[in-house]
Amino acid sequence: MRFRLSDRQVGVLFMLPLLLAVALFLVWPIVEAVRLSFVRYNPLRPDDQPFVGLDNYLFVLEDPLFWESFRQALVWTGVSTVAQAAIGVGLALLLHQPLRGINAFRGLLLFPYIVPTVVIALNWRWLFNAEIGIVNHLLLSAGIISERVAWLSTPDMAMASAILLNVWKYTPFVVIVVLARLQTIPTELYDAARVDGAGALRRFRDITLPQLAEVLAVVVVFRTIWTFNKFEEIYLLTRGGPGTSTYNLALYAFDQAMANLRMGVGAASGVIMLALLLAGSLLYIRLTGFGREDRAA
Amino acid sequence: MAEQISRRAALGSALAAAGALAAPAIAQTRERVARVWGEPGPYVGVFTNGLNEWAQRYAPGLRFEAEQIAWDQVYVKLTTDLAARRPPALISVESPIAYQLAAEGLLEPVEDVNRAIRAAERLVDGFRIDDFGTWKGTQYAVPLHHQGCLFIAQSDVLEEAGLSDPANWTWQDLLNAARAIQQKRPGMAGFTMALGRNLCGDYHIGQFIWQAGGLTWDPARNFETVFNSPATIEAYEFIKELYAYMPRSAVEFSFLQVVDQHVTGRTAMSLYWGRTMGRAADEARPIYEKMEYYLNPAHPRTGARWSWTDINGWVLPRRDNPFLREAKEALAHVMNSTEWMARYSASLFPNVGPVFKDQAAAPALQQHPIYQAKKRSVDVIFTGFVPHACNSGFELRKGISPLAGIAHGRNVWSQVAQRMLLNNESARAAVEWGHRQFEDIRRENRRLLG
């Protein structure tokens, strides 16, 4: 007897590895985080996990540090994402020019993106060290500043420095995606616009930007999610300090779980972050009209 | 057919039986690794070499492997590995954490090891075995080393500023000296301490609180939270005054930055353990030549010079630790050897103070070049500070507290300083905030107090 699979069964078979991976690395951790958010769990006593209902969520929502971290997370995410999108589009337009050796520049631009975050953050700590850092040394030598700037030691400067690092590291991602889209825009559109007398600004506004709209929507959603969740850069650069001035929600969740030995509270913070990001993403996609043409077609 | 199957079955059974019989032999030849956690620095590596000497002789196939934990990462490492039920075989740990883990019931009693190494008889004057990690009468730690946080000054800078002998200074003298140095040498900080939200910040600040007579919890009153006393507020106000003569970035300083600051000549005075002298000897000879250690400046009213002291011992996680017997025997082997213990202390001289008399008197320490060149300072580091030794788990030597380790995990002491210095809260308001945090810790962990 020959064993024969239907097309549908073959399709399921091909999807199986992905489904397993998603279940193992995505669904299960989320389910586990939700479960943890309803128990009291001191990591030093892993066998003792009593159910506490909504206590962990109430704790988080009543904690002033959570709201401070939330506000700071909005600043950190908002400024970083807008700056990355603006600089990324600008750089992509420059790199789209048919110049000799442009591919070398395109390659070099990826450098910040491919270097591990831990290497970058530790280097930046040295560069921005107020006492012996080279940034202050150069600025002082050039006469631009008269006394050392406490880059990581004052709340405002520390947040600005953290954002700067994030923008520097992740703008190349925006450039790659936008550049790829730019290369697919039909040149006839620009030729026709030129014939009609449209200037560079007009061509950008009426052709380039609308063509980039969908890809930018995706980029902004991804960058927002990734930046909002970002932990290691801030942790390695400032540990959330000075004070709690660069805490975001990821750091808050980590601190609650590890330093404060409240794993359930940390998990509740994570679940709240998940809900916030889900709501924010849906709202953004709805506002930008992403995928509307596809549905209409 | 039936005959064939039975042959196969016989062959399979024979193979399975052979495998089962060979399993212990295979297991014996396979190397087992017992992890040993310790502070960054060569000394844990030296100790681990001693443990491996025992393993080679008495436990073939076992290897001890040192894992260094950055000071500020102790809690992350502890919580993740204990939660994952894969603890190390041995942990070299400061006593507040030892008290906490002991109270949680996570540690193996070690009276047998302390007896085997005659710890009580050999211990240097001023320390008791109980100081290292005894909880409710049971010993959970084997004494390993001590390190007192002390006052360090550059004698040439002090002379240039016309300042007196720091050995007799009070807080006011310290403040005046920091001011005088900053005026005399623009660009150099008068004084440096850690004020970052980290363990070092907690430790440095704690000393001032105790010198003023403050406490966090009072062991005599069932660990009632007493942080918001006038003495604590006075200590924080003094730190605020001192901050005017520190680098602005001191609010993010931890261990390494304070040492960096001193050995690069960017401060004339600082608070630290013995490592500053060792690093200066290695990297900055002119600084080393003029460097001297003193007891901490005394509080003008109490006269106290308390020093935050690492009272560091070996502890053995009890649960999920398959190496309890081997670890205990190997510990006894190394700690009964004066030579290994002297090598341990000499490996980062004068950072890790000897805990045993025979170790302190060993030629490897007595004839160390730094000891020969800086006898007065090293005596302060190794023995002079001992009457002033206490820490947050043993505040003012009034009683062992299992809560301090938890508070260090949250860096409450340094967070109070940051609120005062960065958020411009008054010392009183910041201390009240800290009091509430400490009270929360007490309430959440009341079960540990018994």
XYZ file of C-alpha atoms in Angstrom:
747
model
C 0.000 0.000 0.000
C 1.443 3.365 -1.001
C 1.337 6.057 1.593
C 0.296 9.355 0.053
C -0.076 12.760 1.672
C -2.524 15.340 0.470
C -1.249 18.812 -0.506
C -2.753 20.170 2.635
C -0.909 17.621 4.763
C 2.367 18.392 2.981
C 1.813 22.074 3.701
C 1.241 21.353 7.370
C 4.360 19.186 7.409
C 6.465 22.019 6.006
C 5.041 24.425 8.553
C 5.647 22.089 11.434
C 9.236 23.186 12.232
C 8.166 26.807 12.322
C 5.114 26.043 14.430
C 7.266 24.088 16.868
C 9.841 26.881 17.073
C 7.147 29.503 17.626
C 5.478 27.367 20.270
C 8.764 26.706 22.056
C 10.418 30.105 21.867
C 7.461 32.479 21.694
C 4.219 31.019 22.951
C 5.618 29.042 25.868
C 7.681 31.947 27.327
C 4.656 34.247 27.043
C 2.383 31.709 28.719
C 5.014 31.152 31.419
C 5.370 34.918 31.962
C 1.605 35.243 32.331
C 1.577 32.336 34.802
C 4.437 33.854 36.809
C 2.635 37.184 36.955
C -0.042 35.560 39.119
C 2.289 33.952 41.662
C 4.693 35.172 44.332
C 8.064 33.815 43.322
C 11.334 34.532 45.108
C 14.063 33.140 42.822
C 16.021 32.009 45.862
C 13.084 29.730 46.705
C 12.009 28.357 43.334
C 9.842 25.594 44.840
C 7.586 28.009 46.691
C 5.170 29.779 44.291
C 1.825 30.621 45.916
C -0.967 32.066 43.753
C -1.534 35.753 44.568
C -4.194 36.765 42.048
C -3.756 40.313 40.774
C -1.425 41.407 43.580
C 1.612 41.673 41.308
C -0.282 43.862 38.825
C -1.567 46.075 41.629
C 1.944 46.377 43.012
C 3.263 47.480 39.628
C 0.475 49.954 38.967
C 0.822 51.515 42.422
C 4.607 51.800 42.206
C 5.746 55.385 41.372
C 8.945 53.951 39.870
C 6.886 52.036 37.310
C 5.229 55.233 36.114
C 8.537 57.107 36.128
C 10.036 54.277 34.082
C 7.053 54.363 31.736
C 7.457 58.096 31.120
C 11.158 57.664 30.526
C 10.508 54.701 28.234
C 8.255 56.932 26.112
C 10.982 59.578 25.818
C 13.662 56.966 25.130
C 11.559 55.172 22.518
C 9.983 58.229 20.925
C 13.147 60.283 20.465
C 15.225 57.269 19.408
C 12.705 56.039 16.829
C 12.013 59.451 15.293
C 15.740 60.226 15.092
C 16.508 56.835 13.566
C 13.747 57.195 10.989
C 14.730 60.754 10.016
C 18.484 60.128 9.880
C 17.946 56.715 8.306
C 15.853 58.104 5.432
C 18.371 60.925 4.919
C 21.320 58.559 4.786
C 19.466 56.116 2.542
C 18.782 58.940 0.057
C 22.471 59.842 0.063
C 23.529 56.235 -0.390
C 21.041 55.835 -3.238
C 23.145 58.162 -5.404
C 25.014 56.416 -8.204
C 28.509 57.403 -7.068
C 31.740 55.490 -7.489
C 32.606 53.387 -4.451
C 29.158 53.856 -2.899
C 29.005 50.150 -2.058
C 31.979 50.576 0.278
C 30.069 53.276 2.179
C 26.989 51.070 2.292
C 29.092 48.295 3.812
C 30.769 50.563 6.343
C 27.438 51.899 7.456
C 26.520 48.483 8.780
C 29.407 48.525 11.232
C 27.502 49.842 14.291
C 24.691 47.394 13.626
C 26.892 44.307 13.530
C 29.132 45.068 16.508
C 27.793 43.405 19.685
C 25.939 45.767 21.982
C 28.091 44.873 24.958
C 31.237 45.966 23.100
C 29.629 49.221 22.024
C 28.188 50.047 25.434
C 31.447 49.413 27.268
C 33.358 51.463 24.713
C 30.892 54.281 25.038
C 31.283 54.205 28.804
C 34.963 54.888 28.322
C 34.438 57.468 25.592
C 31.926 59.347 27.724
C 33.757 58.944 31.005
C 33.598 62.428 32.487
C 37.052 62.236 34.046
C 39.240 60.325 31.614
C 37.020 59.962 28.521
C 38.266 61.007 25.112
C 35.090 62.926 24.227
C 35.662 65.440 26.999
C 39.368 65.500 26.249
C 38.779 66.380 22.586
C 36.119 68.958 23.346
C 38.325 70.587 25.977
C 41.350 70.543 23.666
C 39.330 72.141 20.885
C 38.073 74.818 23.281
C 34.441 73.862 22.668
C 33.811 73.323 26.376
C 35.556 74.909 29.332
C 34.841 72.225 31.910
C 34.196 68.509 31.700
C 30.675 67.467 30.771
C 29.208 64.802 33.064
C 27.812 62.782 30.158
C 26.521 59.871 32.195
C 26.259 61.493 35.616
C 23.421 63.950 35.254
C 19.903 62.739 34.531
C 19.340 64.693 31.303
C 22.762 64.030 29.842
C 22.602 60.344 30.711
C 19.298 59.937 28.871
C 20.659 61.916 25.902
C 23.793 59.750 25.835
C 21.749 56.550 25.937
C 19.531 57.783 23.094
C 22.613 58.788 21.103
C 24.013 55.276 21.430
C 20.724 53.721 20.366
C 20.391 56.014 17.349
C 23.995 55.400 16.309
C 23.640 51.647 16.542
C 20.244 51.127 14.915
C 20.016 53.798 12.236
C 21.809 51.430 9.804
C 18.832 49.064 10.075
C 16.540 51.828 8.863
C 18.990 52.723 6.100
C 19.133 49.156 4.779
C 15.381 48.733 4.676
C 14.695 52.159 3.176
C 17.508 51.808 0.658
C 16.133 48.479 -0.495
C 12.751 50.090 -1.088
C 14.262 53.117 -2.819
C 15.942 50.845 -5.333
C 12.604 49.387 -6.367
C 10.867 52.693 -7.105
C 10.459 52.915 -10.895
C 12.725 55.647 -12.304
C 9.986 56.483 -14.826
C 8.045 58.162 -12.042
C 10.917 60.589 -11.421
C 11.481 61.135 -15.168
C 7.826 61.977 -15.639
C 7.892 64.325 -12.677
C 10.979 66.080 -14.031
C 9.240 66.540 -17.390
C 6.352 68.090 -15.493
C 8.812 70.509 -13.842
C 8.828 69.048 -10.314
C 11.856 70.051 -8.218
C 13.853 67.768 -5.926
C 11.751 68.604 -2.865
C 8.511 68.090 -4.730
C 9.727 64.745 -6.117
C 10.669 63.659 -2.619
C 7.337 64.717 -1.149
C 5.091 63.378 -3.916
C 6.965 60.300 -5.109
C 9.613 59.091 -2.684
C 7.750 59.576 0.564
C 4.479 57.916 -0.525
C 6.473 55.022 -1.950
C 8.326 54.681 1.347
C 5.206 54.985 3.490
C 4.552 51.265 3.900
C 8.127 50.322 4.545
C 8.477 53.181 7.021
C 5.387 52.009 8.836
C 6.956 48.591 9.276
C 10.306 50.071 10.284
C 8.749 52.407 12.823
C 6.668 49.618 14.358
C 9.659 47.319 14.618
C 11.989 49.998 15.941
C 9.368 51.122 18.456
C 8.876 47.587 19.757
C 12.589 46.816 19.888
C 13.537 50.122 21.487
C 10.718 50.040 24.027
C 11.872 46.562 25.076
C 15.547 47.440 25.019
C 17.390 46.379 28.113
C 21.058 45.729 27.536
C 22.113 49.114 26.177
C 20.769 51.099 29.101
C 21.820 48.480 31.619
C 25.377 48.384 30.336
C 25.686 52.118 29.806
C 24.009 53.623 32.863
C 22.332 50.782 34.799
C 19.288 53.009 34.776
C 21.111 55.786 36.586
C 22.076 58.229 37.763
C 19.300 57.800 40.274
C 16.559 56.170 38.248
C 16.731 58.740 35.460
C 17.301 56.274 32.602
C 15.086 53.460 33.831
C 12.766 52.092 31.206
C 10.218 49.326 31.695
C 12.617 46.546 30.712
C 15.054 47.696 33.370
C 12.245 48.060 35.868
C 11.104 44.494 35.209
C 14.661 43.182 35.515
C 15.274 45.059 38.746
C 12.065 43.831 40.304
C 12.786 40.234 39.329
C 16.495 40.038 40.104
C 17.476 42.748 42.556
C 14.219 42.826 44.481
C 13.676 39.053 44.269
C 10.092 39.592 43.049
C 9.931 37.427 39.944
C 6.141 37.666 39.836
C 6.244 41.462 39.806
C 8.894 41.379 37.074
C 6.666 39.059 35.019
C 3.633 41.310 35.576
C 5.665 44.277 34.280
C 6.575 42.221 31.224
C 2.957 41.321 30.545
C 1.939 44.976 30.859
C 4.706 45.900 28.389
C 3.390 43.270 25.989
C -0.131 44.667 26.197
C 1.085 48.242 25.732
C 3.143 47.335 22.684
C 0.337 45.321 21.156
C -2.124 48.168 21.601
C 0.387 50.752 20.338
C 1.276 48.700 17.267
C -2.350 48.079 16.324
C -3.156 51.751 16.718
C -0.159 52.819 14.648
C -0.887 50.347 11.860
C -4.483 51.483 11.785
C -3.494 55.143 11.630
C -0.947 54.626 8.856
C -3.345 52.479 6.865
C -0.738 49.755 6.443
C -1.991 46.941 4.165
C -5.171 48.791 3.212
C -4.396 48.628 -0.533
C -3.872 44.872 -0.321
C -7.267 44.399 1.221
C -8.858 46.668 -1.364
C -7.212 44.656 -4.138
C 13.204 -17.855 12.573
C 12.554 -18.186 16.265
C 16.194 -19.200 16.763
C 17.406 -16.060 14.922
C 15.302 -13.763 17.078
C 16.490 -15.354 20.253
C 20.103 -14.848 19.117
C 19.445 -11.186 18.494
C 17.742 -10.873 21.827
C 20.651 -12.582 23.490
C 23.115 -10.272 21.775
C 21.098 -7.206 22.722
C 20.816 -8.312 26.319
C 24.528 -8.983 26.470
C 25.303 -5.506 25.112
C 22.899 -3.874 27.560
C 24.417 -5.787 30.459
C 27.935 -4.836 29.383
C 26.887 -1.213 29.088
C 25.333 -1.248 32.533
C 28.432 -2.822 34.028
C 30.749 -0.383 32.259
C 28.684 2.696 33.142
C 30.372 3.370 36.492
C 33.788 3.037 34.907
C 32.795 5.373 32.077
C 31.343 7.820 34.595
C 34.560 7.711 36.601
C 36.724 8.548 33.657
C 34.454 11.423 32.621
C 35.600 14.716 34.132
C 33.210 16.314 36.589
C 33.384 20.062 37.101
C 32.646 21.716 40.428
C 32.125 25.438 39.974
C 33.663 27.892 42.437
C 32.355 31.449 42.540
C 34.549 34.253 43.736
C 35.326 37.928 43.473
C 37.222 39.281 40.490
C 40.923 38.994 41.200
C 43.572 36.305 41.075
C 43.027 35.094 44.626
C 40.045 32.875 43.851
C 42.064 31.332 41.055
C 44.906 30.633 43.496
C 42.507 29.029 45.958
C 40.986 26.944 43.179
C 44.456 25.671 42.284
C 44.701 24.465 45.872
C 41.319 22.748 45.600
C 42.500 21.022 42.438
C 45.626 19.822 44.191
C 43.289 17.932 46.543
C 41.144 16.722 43.637
C 44.120 15.301 41.767
C 45.142 13.314 44.818
C 41.811 12.180 46.180
C 39.116 12.613 43.535
C 40.400 11.775 40.063
C 38.057 13.049 37.399
C 36.912 15.997 39.500
C 38.016 19.493 38.599
C 37.231 22.715 40.450
C 36.722 25.642 38.128
C 36.790 29.285 39.248
C 34.056 31.623 38.006
C 34.607 35.261 38.764
C 31.559 37.345 39.590
C 31.747 41.085 39.261
C 30.893 42.637 42.595
C 27.815 44.349 41.227
C 26.566 41.138 39.604
C 26.489 38.898 42.670
C 22.715 39.058 42.978
C 22.002 38.480 39.307
C 24.238 35.428 39.358
C 22.791 34.150 42.603
C 19.166 34.548 41.656
C 19.477 33.107 38.169
C 21.614 30.108 39.079
C 19.761 29.209 42.255
C 16.434 29.594 40.489
C 17.729 27.360 37.706
C 18.704 24.835 40.385
C 22.314 24.735 39.252
C 24.259 26.344 42.096
C 28.035 26.301 42.254
C 29.806 23.926 44.628
C 31.335 26.779 46.593
C 30.777 30.519 46.885
C 33.192 33.044 48.349
C 30.789 35.594 49.701
C 30.604 38.661 51.917
C 28.907 38.053 55.201
C 25.634 40.013 54.628
C 24.840 37.681 51.719
C 25.989 34.654 53.747
C 23.606 35.652 56.570
C 20.744 36.077 54.106
C 21.321 32.732 52.386
C 21.774 30.997 55.730
C 18.527 32.440 57.047
C 16.784 31.286 53.853
C 17.956 27.760 54.661
C 19.974 27.527 51.458
C 23.377 26.726 52.964
C 25.096 23.624 54.207
C 26.369 23.772 57.818
C 30.171 23.757 57.947
C 31.061 23.148 61.605
C 32.914 20.021 60.461
C 35.168 22.025 58.143
C 35.827 24.719 60.736
C 36.741 21.979 63.221
C 38.982 20.241 60.708
C 40.952 23.412 60.059
C 40.967 24.515 63.719
C 39.498 27.822 62.579
C 38.646 29.070 66.072
C 42.214 28.659 67.322
C 43.891 30.032 64.230
C 41.643 33.058 63.620
C 43.412 36.459 63.876
C 42.531 38.599 66.879
C 39.363 40.614 66.650
C 37.299 38.211 64.529
C 35.066 35.297 65.555
C 33.936 32.471 63.331
C 30.362 33.617 63.878
C 31.157 36.932 62.173
C 31.598 35.137 58.846
C 28.148 33.587 58.566
C 26.685 31.930 61.637
C 22.914 31.998 61.870
C 20.985 30.884 64.954
C 23.991 29.075 66.366
C 24.896 27.104 63.249
C 28.047 27.909 61.317
C 27.448 28.286 57.592
C 30.718 29.929 56.522
C 34.389 29.044 56.627
C 36.567 32.163 57.241
C 38.427 33.158 54.099
C 39.595 36.774 54.221
C 38.812 40.214 55.557
C 39.047 43.610 53.912
C 38.387 46.887 55.678
C 37.390 50.013 53.774
C 39.792 52.752 54.829
C 40.859 56.312 54.233
C 43.637 56.792 51.665
C 45.623 60.004 51.238
C 48.519 61.288 49.142
C 51.020 62.643 51.636
C 52.685 65.051 49.169
C 49.393 66.753 48.344
C 48.522 67.032 52.025
C 51.911 68.563 52.808
C 51.579 71.019 49.943
C 48.217 72.132 51.326
C 49.698 72.460 54.829
C 47.414 69.803 56.328
C 47.959 67.896 59.563
C 48.399 64.143 60.124
C 45.207 62.391 58.901
C 45.570 59.771 61.639
C 43.863 62.207 64.013
C 41.279 63.692 61.695
C 37.617 64.114 62.385
C 34.895 64.625 59.778
C 35.427 68.374 59.946
C 39.142 67.984 59.257
C 38.320 65.813 56.263
C 35.935 68.421 54.877
C 38.443 71.239 55.423
C 41.214 69.202 53.820
C 39.107 68.375 50.747
C 38.320 72.062 50.351
C 41.955 73.137 50.840
C 43.229 70.609 48.294
C 40.691 71.599 45.677
C 41.702 75.234 46.074
C 45.389 74.392 45.956
C 45.193 72.014 43.023
C 42.458 72.958 40.553
C 41.499 69.976 38.440
C 42.173 67.522 41.230
C 39.293 66.316 43.375
C 39.772 66.864 47.076
C 38.077 63.595 47.921
C 36.477 60.644 46.120
C 34.043 57.970 47.224
C 31.499 55.869 45.355
C 28.029 57.385 45.200
C 26.673 55.297 42.331
C 23.665 53.030 42.749
C 25.790 49.991 43.467
C 27.328 47.941 46.259
C 30.361 50.183 46.590
C 28.105 53.201 47.084
C 26.174 51.298 49.757
C 29.370 50.354 51.559
C 30.970 53.797 51.523
C 27.803 55.485 52.709
C 27.181 52.884 55.414
C 30.448 53.773 57.129
C 29.402 57.382 57.611
C 26.036 56.335 58.999
C 27.608 54.087 61.622
C 30.273 56.645 62.515
C 27.484 59.102 63.293
C 25.781 56.412 65.399
C 23.019 55.466 62.957
C 21.675 52.015 62.191
C 19.359 50.507 59.592
C 17.681 47.837 61.689
C 18.075 47.408 65.434
C 18.792 43.763 66.348
C 18.049 44.537 69.991
C 14.448 45.457 69.104
C 13.591 42.561 66.778
C 15.206 44.349 63.838
C 12.878 47.326 64.013
C 13.681 49.747 61.159
C 15.512 52.711 62.689
C 17.063 54.192 59.586
C 15.406 57.603 59.860
C 17.336 58.647 62.948
C 18.994 62.082 63.316
C 22.377 60.312 63.074
C 21.575 58.917 59.621
C 20.321 62.285 58.412
C 23.487 63.916 59.730
C 25.617 61.389 57.818
C 23.819 62.088 54.538
C 24.059 65.835 55.075
C 27.785 65.467 55.596
C 28.110 63.430 52.391
C 26.307 66.222 50.569
C 28.820 68.739 51.914
C 31.703 66.499 50.883
C 30.246 66.047 47.401
C 31.160 69.643 46.642
C 34.801 68.530 46.647
C 34.306 65.278 44.749
C 34.169 64.698 40.987
C 30.624 65.373 39.757
C 30.599 61.922 38.215
C 31.056 60.329 41.651
C 27.297 59.771 41.514
C 27.948 56.969 39.024
C 31.143 55.649 40.600
C 31.489 52.073 41.738
C 34.530 50.103 42.904
C 36.659 50.418 39.795
C 36.087 54.112 39.209
C 37.208 55.068 42.713
C 40.479 53.172 42.272
C 40.937 54.608 38.772
C 40.449 58.084 40.133
C 43.105 57.650 42.789
C 45.780 55.838 40.798
C 45.507 58.290 37.913
C 46.193 61.142 40.312
C 42.760 62.691 39.909
C 42.030 62.743 43.613
C 44.161 63.374 46.668
C 42.057 61.343 49.093
C 39.583 58.501 48.773
C 37.887 55.648 50.570
C 38.800 52.153 49.535
C 40.083 48.734 50.468
C 43.706 47.603 49.988
C 43.491 47.313 46.207
C 44.245 50.988 45.550
C 47.725 50.560 46.992
C 48.322 47.355 45.029
C 47.238 48.915 41.746
C 49.302 52.027 42.345
C 52.328 49.806 43.021
C 51.734 48.103 39.669
C 50.785 51.081 37.546
C 51.638 54.422 39.148
C 54.821 54.348 41.194
C 54.934 58.080 42.051
C 51.384 57.849 43.440
C 52.275 54.646 45.301
C 55.365 56.232 46.898
C 53.257 58.969 48.515
C 50.180 56.863 49.324
C 49.241 56.161 52.931
C 46.289 54.344 54.545
C 44.581 55.538 57.732
C 41.626 54.634 59.853
C 38.551 56.509 58.696
C 38.214 60.058 60.061
C 36.325 60.023 63.346
C 32.884 61.439 63.870
C 33.390 64.546 66.049
C 30.739 63.540 68.605
C 30.909 59.749 68.732
C 34.616 59.418 67.900
C 33.703 56.316 65.886
C 35.806 55.263 62.888
C 33.761 52.296 61.648
C 35.012 50.601 58.513
C 32.775 48.648 56.081
C 34.484 45.297 56.242
C 34.214 42.364 53.881
C 34.080 39.505 56.335
C 34.401 36.975 53.595
C 33.883 33.238 53.928
C 33.219 30.138 51.863
C 29.631 28.967 51.814
C 28.220 25.820 50.232
C 24.771 25.872 48.633
C 22.910 22.928 50.105
C 20.280 22.170 47.486
C 21.206 20.652 44.131
C 24.902 20.662 45.059
C 26.402 17.278 44.151
C 29.856 18.210 45.456
C 29.245 18.782 49.162
C 31.592 16.090 50.449
C 34.352 16.811 47.958
C 34.095 20.574 48.460
C 34.363 20.235 52.236
C 37.392 17.950 52.068
C 39.113 20.103 49.476
C 38.428 23.238 51.553
C 40.007 21.627 54.601
C 43.006 20.595 52.506
C 43.708 24.134 51.284
C 42.902 25.912 54.524
C 45.079 23.647 56.604
C 47.989 24.684 54.411
C 49.636 27.888 55.581
C 51.460 27.970 52.285
C 48.274 27.958 50.174
C 46.611 30.541 52.422
C 49.666 32.815 52.292
C 49.763 32.423 48.522
C 46.066 33.354 48.458
C 46.653 36.621 50.350
C 49.884 37.455 48.513
C 48.263 37.067 45.085
C 46.710 40.549 45.253
C 48.611 42.227 48.039
C 47.392 43.921 50.227
C 43.788 43.493 49.156
C 42.814 40.299 50.953
C 43.681 40.329 54.628
C 44.867 37.080 56.213
C 42.321 35.455 58.518
C 44.659 33.006 60.252
C 47.572 33.871 62.520
C 49.947 31.397 60.864
C 48.971 32.824 57.478
C 49.598 36.409 58.659
C 53.017 35.452 60.000
C 54.039 33.568 56.844
C 57.201 34.827 55.105
C 55.305 35.224 51.820
C 53.322 38.031 53.434
C 55.856 39.416 55.910
C 58.539 39.724 53.236
C 56.269 41.008 50.503
C 57.872 44.113 48.895
C 54.773 46.247 49.558
C 54.773 45.210 53.217
C 58.486 46.008 53.471
C 58.006 49.426 51.884
C 54.694 50.424 53.505
C 54.648 48.668 56.846
C 52.578 51.282 58.680
C 49.855 51.384 56.019
C 49.729 47.605 55.577
C 49.446 47.159 59.330
C 46.427 49.459 59.259
C 44.960 47.409 56.369
C 45.605 43.997 57.928
C 45.189 44.559 61.656
C 44.782 48.203 62.689
C 41.237 48.540 61.408
C 39.959 45.329 63.023
C 38.508 46.981 66.172
C 36.502 49.228 63.826
C 35.309 46.432 61.536
C 31.609 45.955 60.959
C 29.278 45.786 57.997
C 25.645 46.116 57.078
C 24.935 42.540 58.162
C 26.612 43.190 61.473
C 25.944 46.876 62.107
C 27.952 48.367 64.950
C 28.619 44.724 65.913
C 25.228 44.679 67.600
C 23.897 41.514 65.995
C 23.634 39.529 62.787
C 20.981 40.727 60.327
C 19.702 38.535 57.487
C 18.011 41.541 55.857
C 21.106 43.499 54.803
C 21.883 41.261 51.823
C 18.415 41.939 50.402
C 18.842 45.680 50.898
C 22.189 45.562 49.078
C 20.481 43.792 46.173
C 18.314 46.913 45.927
C 21.124 49.385 46.772
C 18.842 51.313 49.087
C 21.613 53.203 50.913
C 23.090 54.579 47.699
C 19.662 55.289 46.230
C 19.020 57.578 49.191
C 22.217 59.498 48.386
C 21.219 59.738 44.728
C 17.812 61.144 45.588
C 19.522 63.764 47.696
C 22.275 64.659 45.227
C 20.464 64.287 41.909
C 16.831 64.966 42.700
C 17.730 67.692 45.203
C 15.618 66.129 47.910
C 16.526 67.179 51.437
C 18.567 64.651 53.389
C 15.601 64.162 55.694
C 13.151 63.451 52.854
C 15.570 61.093 51.119
C 16.236 59.242 54.362
C 12.487 58.924 54.980
C 12.160 57.373 51.514
C 14.966 54.954 52.382
C 13.305 54.170 55.708
C 10.164 53.093 53.868
C 12.185 50.836 51.563
C 13.934 49.211 54.502
C 10.636 48.800 56.290
C 9.210 47.101 53.161
C 12.165 44.723 53.128
C 11.613 43.898 56.781
C 7.894 43.337 56.253
C 8.375 41.182 53.149
C 11.044 39.056 54.829
C 9.733 38.849 58.373
C 9.880 35.057 58.087
C 13.707 35.274 58.066
C 13.771 36.948 61.468
C 12.137 33.989 63.162
